[in-house]
């Protein structure tokens, strides 16, 4: 560790940019011939920079507040939700690599006419947007499926379990802009160097600690929680031995999951007596985050089922989410397994 008067390490002369990283993974993906996924991911990288720049300037360029419309889930859209959505849709369409898109902000799946694209992208253009006006971290979440052999790209190509995704990731717009990505070969994190305009590898091969000390739930919903969730939360707040867990809940899934990947612990958004499937959307929230969690050595469950095995029946369907450190999530699963009362999931 450097102390006062000591010289610091000189800057690296061998930066690993996100583009370089994706290109080096291309071979292992069997993508060497087409490089289509590479081009697609590079396209997403550009959208992240553009959204980041708008999020950062939002207050200055009249981008805070409501857009005056609501999405299919009945949520009021913010101006930045709409802008981020349009940035993603336009860039993915222009990539020529995508034939199906699903966005949180658009009711129907977008089938890109005339596209020979072999990929489908599902995304939450701006996650945590209720936090935006307070300058709190928000993000973009995405998952990528390959179109099924013989298909020209239909809704069936995205109504598939998350285990069939070929890539997933998120970009977090916070004190720094971080893009975290997995193509099924572990998880890597990149930080945007604004002076270079490049994402630089800063968190290689992220692994979640096997047990954490932090829990991240919206306990304001406690009165609606089912018994296994209540008994699990009791067990970490009033442990028989050791120290109780600390609570951290930002209310932006991207930020809460990012912290969970780096520090360990558990993030949960359960189903409850009011929300029969929980709140988080399967395709573009639960699946990509579960994919990253598993790739980082953690566990992601609905309480009773592996999230990545859930088969979606609608593009905006929801499911309960518990994800994070292996041992912490196994504890939740035990509380579910011991509960004999009625439950939906
Ligand atoms: P979005 O802004 O894309 O609608 O997502 C908000 C989600 C997610 O980011 C977060 O984990 C959760 O909603 C927070 O919900 P509560 O306010 O109910 O805790
Ligand atoms: Mn969201
Ligand atoms: Mn959103």
mmCIF file of C-alpha atoms and ligand atoms in Angstrom:
data_model
loop_
_atom_site.group_PDB
_atom_site.id
_atom_site.type_symbol
_atom_site.label_atom_id
_atom_site.label_comp_id
_atom_site.label_asym_id
_atom_site.label_seq_id
_atom_site.Cartn_x
_atom_site.Cartn_y
_atom_site.Cartn_z
ATOM 1 C CA UNK A 1 0.000 0.000 0.000
ATOM 2 C CA UNK A 2 1.323 3.465 -0.847
ATOM 3 C CA UNK A 3 1.956 5.788 2.094
ATOM 4 C CA UNK A 4 2.742 9.507 2.157
ATOM 5 C CA UNK A 5 5.951 10.242 0.307
ATOM 6 C CA UNK A 6 5.925 6.900 -1.523
ATOM 7 C CA UNK A 7 5.730 6.845 -5.310
ATOM 8 C CA UNK A 8 2.501 5.531 -6.840
ATOM 9 C CA UNK A 9 2.473 2.889 -9.568
ATOM 10 C CA UNK A 10 2.730 4.468 -13.050
ATOM 11 C CA UNK A 11 -0.372 4.196 -15.263
ATOM 12 C CA UNK A 12 -0.834 1.029 -17.284
ATOM 13 C CA UNK A 13 0.510 1.044 -20.836
ATOM 14 C CA UNK A 14 -1.639 -1.932 -21.815
ATOM 15 C CA UNK A 15 -5.303 -1.028 -21.397
ATOM 16 C CA UNK A 16 -7.873 -3.720 -21.986
ATOM 17 C CA UNK A 17 -10.822 -1.956 -23.557
ATOM 18 C CA UNK A 18 -14.259 -3.530 -23.743
ATOM 19 C CA UNK A 19 -13.926 -3.836 -27.517
ATOM 20 C CA UNK A 20 -10.612 -5.670 -27.176
ATOM 21 C CA UNK A 21 -12.112 -7.949 -24.533
ATOM 22 C CA UNK A 22 -15.166 -8.809 -26.655
ATOM 23 C CA UNK A 23 -12.978 -9.513 -29.681
ATOM 24 C CA UNK A 24 -10.763 -11.823 -27.649
ATOM 25 C CA UNK A 25 -13.838 -13.734 -26.406
ATOM 26 C CA UNK A 26 -15.225 -14.041 -29.924
ATOM 27 C CA UNK A 27 -13.157 -17.130 -30.685
ATOM 28 C CA UNK A 28 -14.376 -19.021 -27.634
ATOM 29 C CA UNK A 29 -17.962 -18.205 -28.588
ATOM 30 C CA UNK A 30 -17.610 -19.926 -31.939
ATOM 31 C CA UNK A 31 -18.341 -16.499 -33.386
ATOM 32 C CA UNK A 32 -15.095 -16.111 -35.239
ATOM 33 C CA UNK A 33 -16.729 -16.488 -38.637
ATOM 34 C CA UNK A 34 -19.505 -13.922 -38.339
ATOM 35 C CA UNK A 35 -18.545 -11.746 -35.388
ATOM 36 C CA UNK A 36 -22.207 -10.728 -35.177
ATOM 37 C CA UNK A 37 -22.434 -10.916 -31.399
ATOM 38 C CA UNK A 38 -19.269 -8.867 -31.191
ATOM 39 C CA UNK A 39 -20.796 -6.134 -33.344
ATOM 40 C CA UNK A 40 -24.011 -6.269 -31.352
ATOM 41 C CA UNK A 41 -22.217 -5.890 -28.023
ATOM 42 C CA UNK A 42 -20.130 -3.069 -29.407
ATOM 43 C CA UNK A 43 -23.410 -1.384 -30.425
ATOM 44 C CA UNK A 44 -24.739 -1.747 -26.874
ATOM 45 C CA UNK A 45 -21.515 -0.258 -25.584
ATOM 46 C CA UNK A 46 -22.137 2.893 -27.634
ATOM 47 C CA UNK A 47 -25.719 3.217 -26.355
ATOM 48 C CA UNK A 48 -24.388 3.026 -22.802
ATOM 49 C CA UNK A 49 -22.027 5.923 -23.413
ATOM 50 C CA UNK A 50 -24.783 8.007 -24.927
ATOM 51 C CA UNK A 51 -27.294 7.236 -22.169
ATOM 52 C CA UNK A 52 -24.587 7.905 -19.561
ATOM 53 C CA UNK A 53 -23.922 11.305 -21.027
ATOM 54 C CA UNK A 54 -27.638 12.190 -20.978
ATOM 55 C CA UNK A 55 -28.108 10.909 -17.414
ATOM 56 C CA UNK A 56 -25.173 12.993 -16.251
ATOM 57 C CA UNK A 57 -26.505 16.170 -17.858
ATOM 58 C CA UNK A 58 -30.201 15.474 -17.189
ATOM 59 C CA UNK A 59 -30.727 18.303 -14.737
ATOM 60 C CA UNK A 60 -29.023 20.781 -17.045
ATOM 61 C CA UNK A 61 -30.791 19.904 -20.273
ATOM 62 C CA UNK A 62 -34.371 19.575 -19.038
ATOM 63 C CA UNK A 63 -34.369 15.765 -18.988
ATOM 64 C CA UNK A 64 -35.709 15.255 -15.471
ATOM 65 C CA UNK A 65 -39.369 14.610 -14.757
ATOM 66 C CA UNK A 66 -42.212 12.855 -16.483
ATOM 67 C CA UNK A 67 -42.670 12.298 -20.189
ATOM 68 C CA UNK A 68 -46.470 12.505 -19.853
ATOM 69 C CA UNK A 69 -47.207 8.901 -20.842
ATOM 70 C CA UNK A 70 -47.269 5.507 -19.153
ATOM 71 C CA UNK A 71 -45.922 2.121 -20.206
ATOM 72 C CA UNK A 72 -47.687 -1.231 -20.481
ATOM 73 C CA UNK A 73 -47.112 -1.884 -16.783
ATOM 74 C CA UNK A 74 -49.038 1.296 -15.968
ATOM 75 C CA UNK A 75 -45.918 3.087 -14.766
ATOM 76 C CA UNK A 76 -45.433 6.783 -15.518
ATOM 77 C CA UNK A 77 -42.581 7.101 -17.985
ATOM 78 C CA UNK A 78 -39.844 9.584 -17.236
ATOM 79 C CA UNK A 79 -38.307 11.607 -20.042
ATOM 80 C CA UNK A 80 -35.122 9.623 -19.603
ATOM 81 C CA UNK A 81 -36.987 6.290 -19.833
ATOM 82 C CA UNK A 82 -38.293 7.304 -23.239
ATOM 83 C CA UNK A 83 -35.002 8.756 -24.451
ATOM 84 C CA UNK A 84 -32.977 5.739 -23.303
ATOM 85 C CA UNK A 85 -35.478 3.407 -24.943
ATOM 86 C CA UNK A 86 -35.253 5.263 -28.255
ATOM 87 C CA UNK A 87 -31.454 5.260 -28.124
ATOM 88 C CA UNK A 88 -31.426 1.485 -27.599
ATOM 89 C CA UNK A 89 -34.048 0.699 -30.234
ATOM 90 C CA UNK A 90 -32.382 2.861 -32.891
ATOM 91 C CA UNK A 91 -28.885 1.534 -32.238
ATOM 92 C CA UNK A 92 -29.955 -2.106 -32.152
ATOM 93 C CA UNK A 93 -32.019 -1.714 -35.295
ATOM 94 C CA UNK A 94 -29.090 -0.025 -37.041
ATOM 95 C CA UNK A 95 -26.722 -2.814 -36.018
ATOM 96 C CA UNK A 96 -28.473 -5.123 -38.483
ATOM 97 C CA UNK A 97 -27.780 -7.999 -36.098
ATOM 98 C CA UNK A 98 -31.095 -7.998 -34.248
ATOM 99 C CA UNK A 99 -34.408 -9.392 -35.403
ATOM 100 C CA UNK A 100 -36.404 -9.218 -32.145
ATOM 101 C CA UNK A 101 -36.344 -6.610 -29.382
ATOM 102 C CA UNK A 102 -38.263 -6.453 -26.143
ATOM 103 C CA UNK A 103 -38.139 -3.256 -24.116
ATOM 104 C CA UNK A 104 -39.737 -2.514 -20.768
ATOM 105 C CA UNK A 105 -41.095 0.662 -22.322
ATOM 106 C CA UNK A 106 -42.801 -0.900 -25.363
ATOM 107 C CA UNK A 107 -45.973 -2.983 -25.078
ATOM 108 C CA UNK A 108 -45.301 -5.408 -27.937
ATOM 109 C CA UNK A 109 -42.106 -7.114 -29.035
ATOM 110 C CA UNK A 110 -40.430 -5.287 -31.929
ATOM 111 C CA UNK A 111 -39.925 -7.592 -34.897
ATOM 112 C CA UNK A 112 -37.364 -5.879 -37.099
ATOM 113 C CA UNK A 113 -38.673 -6.222 -40.633
ATOM 114 C CA UNK A 114 -36.161 -7.101 -43.303
ATOM 115 C CA UNK A 115 -33.514 -7.937 -40.749
ATOM 116 C CA UNK A 116 -31.419 -11.033 -41.172
ATOM 117 C CA UNK A 117 -30.168 -10.498 -37.638
ATOM 118 C CA UNK A 118 -29.610 -13.680 -35.724
ATOM 119 C CA UNK A 119 -30.010 -12.180 -32.254
ATOM 120 C CA UNK A 120 -32.792 -10.989 -29.959
ATOM 121 C CA UNK A 121 -32.167 -8.354 -27.314
ATOM 122 C CA UNK A 122 -34.377 -7.844 -24.250
ATOM 123 C CA UNK A 123 -33.731 -4.717 -22.227
ATOM 124 C CA UNK A 124 -34.710 -2.340 -19.492
ATOM 125 C CA UNK A 125 -33.442 0.919 -21.010
ATOM 126 C CA UNK A 126 -33.387 2.799 -17.718
ATOM 127 C CA UNK A 127 -33.661 0.838 -14.506
ATOM 128 C CA UNK A 128 -34.364 2.623 -11.233
ATOM 129 C CA UNK A 129 -35.711 5.659 -13.018
ATOM 130 C CA UNK A 130 -37.702 6.756 -9.941
ATOM 131 C CA UNK A 131 -34.281 7.623 -8.492
ATOM 132 C CA UNK A 132 -33.179 9.782 -11.377
ATOM 133 C CA UNK A 133 -34.434 13.160 -10.154
ATOM 134 C CA UNK A 134 -32.430 12.700 -6.938
ATOM 135 C CA UNK A 135 -29.221 11.916 -8.792
ATOM 136 C CA UNK A 136 -29.131 8.350 -7.449
ATOM 137 C CA UNK A 137 -27.601 5.498 -9.502
ATOM 138 C CA UNK A 138 -29.629 4.135 -12.391
ATOM 139 C CA UNK A 139 -28.729 1.700 -15.165
ATOM 140 C CA UNK A 140 -29.526 -0.223 -18.320
ATOM 141 C CA UNK A 141 -30.060 -4.010 -18.213
ATOM 142 C CA UNK A 142 -29.890 -6.285 -21.247
ATOM 143 C CA UNK A 143 -30.022 -9.946 -22.211
ATOM 144 C CA UNK A 144 -29.265 -11.549 -25.576
ATOM 145 C CA UNK A 145 -30.771 -14.689 -27.133
ATOM 146 C CA UNK A 146 -29.763 -16.254 -30.407
ATOM 147 C CA UNK A 147 -32.680 -16.712 -32.805
ATOM 148 C CA UNK A 148 -33.669 -20.411 -32.923
ATOM 149 C CA UNK A 149 -32.448 -22.338 -35.960
ATOM 150 C CA UNK A 150 -34.827 -21.886 -38.874
ATOM 151 C CA UNK A 151 -36.712 -19.001 -37.234
ATOM 152 C CA UNK A 152 -36.882 -15.577 -38.867
ATOM 153 C CA UNK A 153 -37.277 -13.993 -35.465
ATOM 154 C CA UNK A 154 -40.598 -14.214 -33.643
ATOM 155 C CA UNK A 155 -41.806 -13.659 -30.119
ATOM 156 C CA UNK A 156 -41.156 -17.375 -29.464
ATOM 157 C CA UNK A 157 -37.451 -16.620 -29.774
ATOM 158 C CA UNK A 158 -37.591 -14.606 -26.546
ATOM 159 C CA UNK A 159 -40.179 -16.634 -24.631
ATOM 160 C CA UNK A 160 -37.376 -18.915 -23.520
ATOM 161 C CA UNK A 161 -35.712 -19.539 -20.168
ATOM 162 C CA UNK A 162 -32.843 -17.290 -19.158
ATOM 163 C CA UNK A 163 -30.482 -20.261 -19.234
ATOM 164 C CA UNK A 164 -30.664 -19.976 -23.041
ATOM 165 C CA UNK A 165 -29.312 -16.437 -23.096
ATOM 166 C CA UNK A 166 -25.929 -16.149 -24.770
ATOM 167 C CA UNK A 167 -24.973 -12.884 -23.087
ATOM 168 C CA UNK A 168 -26.261 -10.540 -20.416
ATOM 169 C CA UNK A 169 -25.117 -7.407 -18.716
ATOM 170 C CA UNK A 170 -25.880 -4.001 -17.341
ATOM 171 C CA UNK A 171 -24.460 -0.528 -17.338
ATOM 172 C CA UNK A 172 -24.652 1.453 -14.124
ATOM 173 C CA UNK A 173 -24.698 5.230 -14.280
ATOM 174 C CA UNK A 174 -23.334 6.317 -10.931
ATOM 175 C CA UNK A 175 -20.322 8.077 -9.523
ATOM 176 C CA UNK A 176 -18.608 6.227 -12.338
ATOM 177 C CA UNK A 177 -20.169 4.509 -15.333
ATOM 178 C CA UNK A 178 -19.654 0.740 -15.127
ATOM 179 C CA UNK A 179 -20.532 -1.888 -17.706
ATOM 180 C CA UNK A 180 -20.696 -5.447 -16.394
ATOM 181 C CA UNK A 181 -20.899 -8.218 -18.976
ATOM 182 C CA UNK A 182 -21.010 -11.961 -19.304
ATOM 183 C CA UNK A 183 -20.988 -14.030 -22.474
ATOM 184 C CA UNK A 184 -21.096 -17.203 -20.405
ATOM 185 C CA UNK A 185 -17.393 -17.172 -19.651
ATOM 186 C CA UNK A 186 -17.485 -15.495 -16.250
ATOM 187 C CA UNK A 187 -18.257 -11.873 -15.482
ATOM 188 C CA UNK A 188 -16.100 -8.852 -16.218
ATOM 189 C CA UNK A 189 -16.595 -5.235 -15.212
ATOM 190 C CA UNK A 190 -15.469 -2.159 -17.140
ATOM 191 C CA UNK A 191 -15.303 1.488 -16.120
ATOM 192 C CA UNK A 192 -15.875 4.287 -18.612
ATOM 193 C CA UNK A 193 -12.827 6.512 -18.949
ATOM 194 C CA UNK A 194 -14.576 9.645 -20.166
ATOM 195 C CA UNK A 195 -11.342 11.246 -21.348
ATOM 196 C CA UNK A 196 -10.738 8.269 -23.656
ATOM 197 C CA UNK A 197 -14.391 7.518 -24.392
ATOM 198 C CA UNK A 198 -13.613 3.853 -23.732
ATOM 199 C CA UNK A 199 -14.745 1.256 -21.223
ATOM 200 C CA UNK A 200 -11.605 -0.128 -19.544
ATOM 201 C CA UNK A 201 -11.427 -3.502 -17.802
ATOM 202 C CA UNK A 202 -11.308 -2.706 -14.072
ATOM 203 C CA UNK A 203 -13.032 -5.732 -12.509
ATOM 204 C CA UNK A 204 -11.762 -8.881 -14.218
ATOM 205 C CA UNK A 205 -13.492 -12.193 -13.467
ATOM 206 C CA UNK A 206 -15.870 -10.976 -10.755
ATOM 207 C CA UNK A 207 -16.688 -13.646 -8.157
ATOM 208 C CA UNK A 208 -19.318 -13.099 -5.458
ATOM 209 C CA UNK A 209 -18.021 -13.901 -1.955
ATOM 210 C CA UNK A 210 -19.660 -17.160 -0.794
ATOM 211 C CA UNK A 211 -21.299 -15.355 2.130
ATOM 212 C CA UNK A 212 -22.002 -11.686 2.716
ATOM 213 C CA UNK A 213 -23.116 -9.393 5.515
ATOM 214 C CA UNK A 214 -25.645 -7.243 3.687
ATOM 215 C CA UNK A 215 -29.310 -7.789 2.844
ATOM 216 C CA UNK A 216 -31.155 -5.702 0.309
ATOM 217 C CA UNK A 217 -34.982 -5.906 0.381
ATOM 218 C CA UNK A 218 -37.730 -3.296 0.335
ATOM 219 C CA UNK A 219 -38.916 -4.069 3.838
ATOM 220 C CA UNK A 220 -41.646 -1.483 3.428
ATOM 221 C CA UNK A 221 -43.536 -4.393 1.859
ATOM 222 C CA UNK A 222 -43.111 -6.566 5.005
ATOM 223 C CA UNK A 223 -46.809 -6.575 5.924
ATOM 224 C CA UNK A 224 -47.500 -8.392 2.641
ATOM 225 C CA UNK A 225 -44.566 -10.859 2.797
ATOM 226 C CA UNK A 226 -45.152 -14.621 3.056
ATOM 227 C CA UNK A 227 -43.888 -16.551 6.122
ATOM 228 C CA UNK A 228 -40.635 -17.927 4.576
ATOM 229 C CA UNK A 229 -39.466 -14.419 3.697
ATOM 230 C CA UNK A 230 -40.370 -13.110 7.140
ATOM 231 C CA UNK A 231 -38.620 -16.004 8.915
ATOM 232 C CA UNK A 232 -35.519 -15.629 6.728
ATOM 233 C CA UNK A 233 -35.282 -11.888 7.423
ATOM 234 C CA UNK A 234 -35.733 -12.542 11.156
ATOM 235 C CA UNK A 235 -32.867 -15.036 11.043
ATOM 236 C CA UNK A 236 -30.399 -12.486 9.700
ATOM 237 C CA UNK A 237 -31.595 -9.569 11.811
ATOM 238 C CA UNK A 238 -31.745 -11.531 15.071
ATOM 239 C CA UNK A 239 -29.073 -14.223 14.602
ATOM 240 C CA UNK A 240 -28.621 -16.840 17.317
ATOM 241 C CA UNK A 241 -24.893 -16.182 17.143
ATOM 242 C CA UNK A 242 -22.771 -13.601 15.375
ATOM 243 C CA UNK A 243 -23.670 -10.127 14.194
ATOM 244 C CA UNK A 244 -26.867 -9.130 12.427
ATOM 245 C CA UNK A 245 -26.707 -8.262 8.729
ATOM 246 C CA UNK A 246 -26.596 -4.642 7.555
ATOM 247 C CA UNK A 247 -29.423 -3.292 5.399
ATOM 248 C CA UNK A 248 -28.706 -1.533 2.100
ATOM 249 C CA UNK A 249 -31.488 -0.831 -0.381
ATOM 250 C CA UNK A 250 -31.074 1.683 -3.166
ATOM 251 C CA UNK A 251 -34.224 0.851 -5.120
ATOM 252 C CA UNK A 252 -32.349 0.631 -8.417
ATOM 253 C CA UNK A 253 -31.883 -3.059 -9.160
ATOM 254 C CA UNK A 254 -28.724 -2.338 -11.139
ATOM 255 C CA UNK A 255 -27.100 -0.604 -8.201
ATOM 256 C CA UNK A 256 -28.287 -3.119 -5.603
ATOM 257 C CA UNK A 257 -27.099 -6.044 -7.731
ATOM 258 C CA UNK A 258 -23.796 -4.330 -8.534
ATOM 259 C CA UNK A 259 -23.049 -3.955 -4.844
ATOM 260 C CA UNK A 260 -24.133 -7.548 -4.221
ATOM 261 C CA UNK A 261 -21.776 -8.862 -6.933
ATOM 262 C CA UNK A 262 -18.840 -6.950 -5.476
ATOM 263 C CA UNK A 263 -19.460 -7.193 -1.712
ATOM 264 C CA UNK A 264 -21.637 -10.294 -1.448
ATOM 265 C CA UNK A 265 -24.864 -10.684 0.509
ATOM 266 C CA UNK A 266 -28.383 -11.000 -0.811
ATOM 267 C CA UNK A 267 -30.764 -8.945 -2.922
ATOM 268 C CA UNK A 268 -34.431 -9.893 -2.799
ATOM 269 C CA UNK A 269 -37.680 -8.811 -4.375
ATOM 270 C CA UNK A 270 -40.153 -11.521 -3.333
ATOM 271 C CA UNK A 271 -43.671 -12.182 -4.456
ATOM 272 C CA UNK A 272 -46.108 -11.242 -1.720
ATOM 273 C CA UNK A 273 -49.802 -11.113 -0.873
ATOM 274 C CA UNK A 274 -50.186 -7.958 -2.952
ATOM 275 C CA UNK A 275 -47.898 -8.715 -5.920
ATOM 276 C CA UNK A 276 -48.519 -12.310 -6.936
ATOM 277 C CA UNK A 277 -45.351 -12.562 -9.040
ATOM 278 C CA UNK A 278 -43.259 -9.908 -7.308
ATOM 279 C CA UNK A 279 -42.292 -6.760 -9.173
ATOM 280 C CA UNK A 280 -39.254 -7.486 -11.282
ATOM 281 C CA UNK A 281 -39.710 -8.428 -14.902
ATOM 282 C CA UNK A 282 -38.397 -11.818 -15.939
ATOM 283 C CA UNK A 283 -36.951 -11.142 -19.363
ATOM 284 C CA UNK A 284 -35.082 -7.906 -18.862
ATOM 285 C CA UNK A 285 -34.509 -7.716 -15.097
ATOM 286 C CA UNK A 286 -34.542 -11.136 -13.419
ATOM 287 C CA UNK A 287 -32.918 -13.235 -16.180
ATOM 288 C CA UNK A 288 -29.934 -11.021 -17.035
ATOM 289 C CA UNK A 289 -29.153 -10.468 -13.356
ATOM 290 C CA UNK A 290 -29.560 -14.178 -12.564
ATOM 291 C CA UNK A 291 -27.274 -15.014 -15.502
ATOM 292 C CA UNK A 292 -24.581 -12.653 -14.192
ATOM 293 C CA UNK A 293 -25.020 -13.893 -10.621
ATOM 294 C CA UNK A 294 -24.540 -17.537 -11.596
ATOM 295 C CA UNK A 295 -21.586 -16.664 -13.821
ATOM 296 C CA UNK A 296 -20.038 -14.934 -10.794
ATOM 297 C CA UNK A 297 -20.462 -18.076 -8.669
ATOM 298 C CA UNK A 298 -23.636 -16.983 -6.882
ATOM 299 C CA UNK A 299 -27.186 -18.332 -6.807
ATOM 300 C CA UNK A 300 -30.453 -16.851 -8.127
ATOM 301 C CA UNK A 301 -33.814 -18.341 -7.146
ATOM 302 C CA UNK A 302 -37.515 -17.536 -6.973
ATOM 303 C CA UNK A 303 -37.420 -19.179 -3.533
ATOM 304 C CA UNK A 304 -38.276 -22.602 -4.861
ATOM 305 C CA UNK A 305 -36.922 -22.646 -8.422
ATOM 306 C CA UNK A 306 -33.769 -21.588 -10.254
ATOM 307 C CA UNK A 307 -34.644 -18.294 -11.945
ATOM 308 C CA UNK A 308 -32.872 -19.240 -15.177
ATOM 309 C CA UNK A 309 -35.157 -22.296 -15.517
ATOM 310 C CA UNK A 310 -38.403 -20.327 -15.408
ATOM 311 C CA UNK A 311 -40.172 -20.392 -18.774
ATOM 312 C CA UNK A 312 -41.756 -17.013 -19.559
ATOM 313 C CA UNK A 313 -45.244 -17.009 -21.047
ATOM 314 C CA UNK A 314 -45.429 -13.281 -21.750
ATOM 315 C CA UNK A 315 -42.758 -10.726 -22.591
ATOM 316 C CA UNK A 316 -43.486 -8.482 -19.612
ATOM 317 C CA UNK A 317 -44.090 -11.305 -17.091
ATOM 318 C CA UNK A 318 -42.640 -11.032 -13.600
ATOM 319 C CA UNK A 319 -41.085 -13.408 -11.081
ATOM 320 C CA UNK A 320 -39.777 -13.294 -7.519
ATOM 321 C CA UNK A 321 -36.025 -12.729 -7.192
ATOM 322 C CA UNK A 322 -33.488 -13.680 -4.542
ATOM 323 C CA UNK A 323 -29.901 -13.512 -5.704
ATOM 324 C CA UNK A 324 -26.398 -13.148 -4.370
ATOM 325 C CA UNK A 325 -23.882 -15.076 -2.292
ATOM 326 C CA UNK A 326 -24.324 -18.822 -2.554
ATOM 327 C CA UNK A 327 -24.673 -19.493 1.173
ATOM 328 C CA UNK A 328 -27.045 -16.605 1.770
ATOM 329 C CA UNK A 329 -29.374 -17.620 -1.051
ATOM 330 C CA UNK A 330 -29.227 -21.267 0.060
ATOM 331 C CA UNK A 331 -30.509 -20.041 3.458
ATOM 332 C CA UNK A 332 -33.546 -18.474 1.771
ATOM 333 C CA UNK A 333 -34.175 -21.666 -0.176
ATOM 334 C CA UNK A 334 -34.143 -23.610 3.098
ATOM 335 C CA UNK A 335 -36.778 -21.325 4.617
ATOM 336 C CA UNK A 336 -38.925 -21.890 1.520
ATOM 337 C CA UNK A 337 -38.410 -25.662 1.630
ATOM 338 C CA UNK A 338 -39.423 -25.788 5.310
ATOM 339 C CA UNK A 339 -42.574 -23.759 4.753
ATOM 340 C CA UNK A 340 -45.549 -26.027 4.198
ATOM 341 C CA UNK A 341 -48.284 -23.409 3.762
ATOM 342 C CA UNK A 342 -49.772 -22.271 0.524
ATOM 343 C CA UNK A 343 -47.569 -20.346 -1.880
ATOM 344 C CA UNK A 344 -47.616 -19.642 -5.572
ATOM 345 C CA UNK A 345 -43.907 -19.857 -6.355
HETATM 346 P P1 LIG B 1 -37.743 0.458 -13.353
HETATM 347 O O1 LIG B 1 -37.228 1.812 -12.942
HETATM 348 O O2 LIG B 1 -37.045 -0.061 -14.568
HETATM 349 O O3 LIG B 1 -39.242 0.401 -13.454
HETATM 350 O O4 LIG B 1 -37.304 -0.616 -12.268
HETATM 351 C C1 LIG B 1 -37.498 -0.356 -10.898
HETATM 352 C C2 LIG B 1 -37.331 -1.649 -10.167
HETATM 353 C C3 LIG B 1 -35.918 -1.991 -9.781
HETATM 354 O O5 LIG B 1 -34.927 -1.189 -10.246
HETATM 355 C C4 LIG B 1 -35.915 -1.934 -8.293
HETATM 356 O O6 LIG B 1 -35.204 -3.004 -7.772
HETATM 357 C C5 LIG B 1 -37.347 -1.974 -7.903
HETATM 358 O O7 LIG B 1 -38.082 -1.552 -8.999
HETATM 359 C C6 LIG B 1 -37.648 -1.084 -6.754
HETATM 360 O O8 LIG B 1 -38.973 -1.229 -6.424
HETATM 361 P P2 LIG B 1 -39.584 -0.653 -5.061
HETATM 362 O O9 LIG B 1 -39.653 0.818 -5.224
HETATM 363 O O10 LIG B 1 -40.935 -1.320 -4.984
HETATM 364 O O11 LIG B 1 -38.690 -1.090 -3.930
HETATM 365 MN MN1 LIG B 2 -36.069 -1.854 -13.963
HETATM 366 MN MN1 LIG B 3 -36.842 0.817 -16.520
#
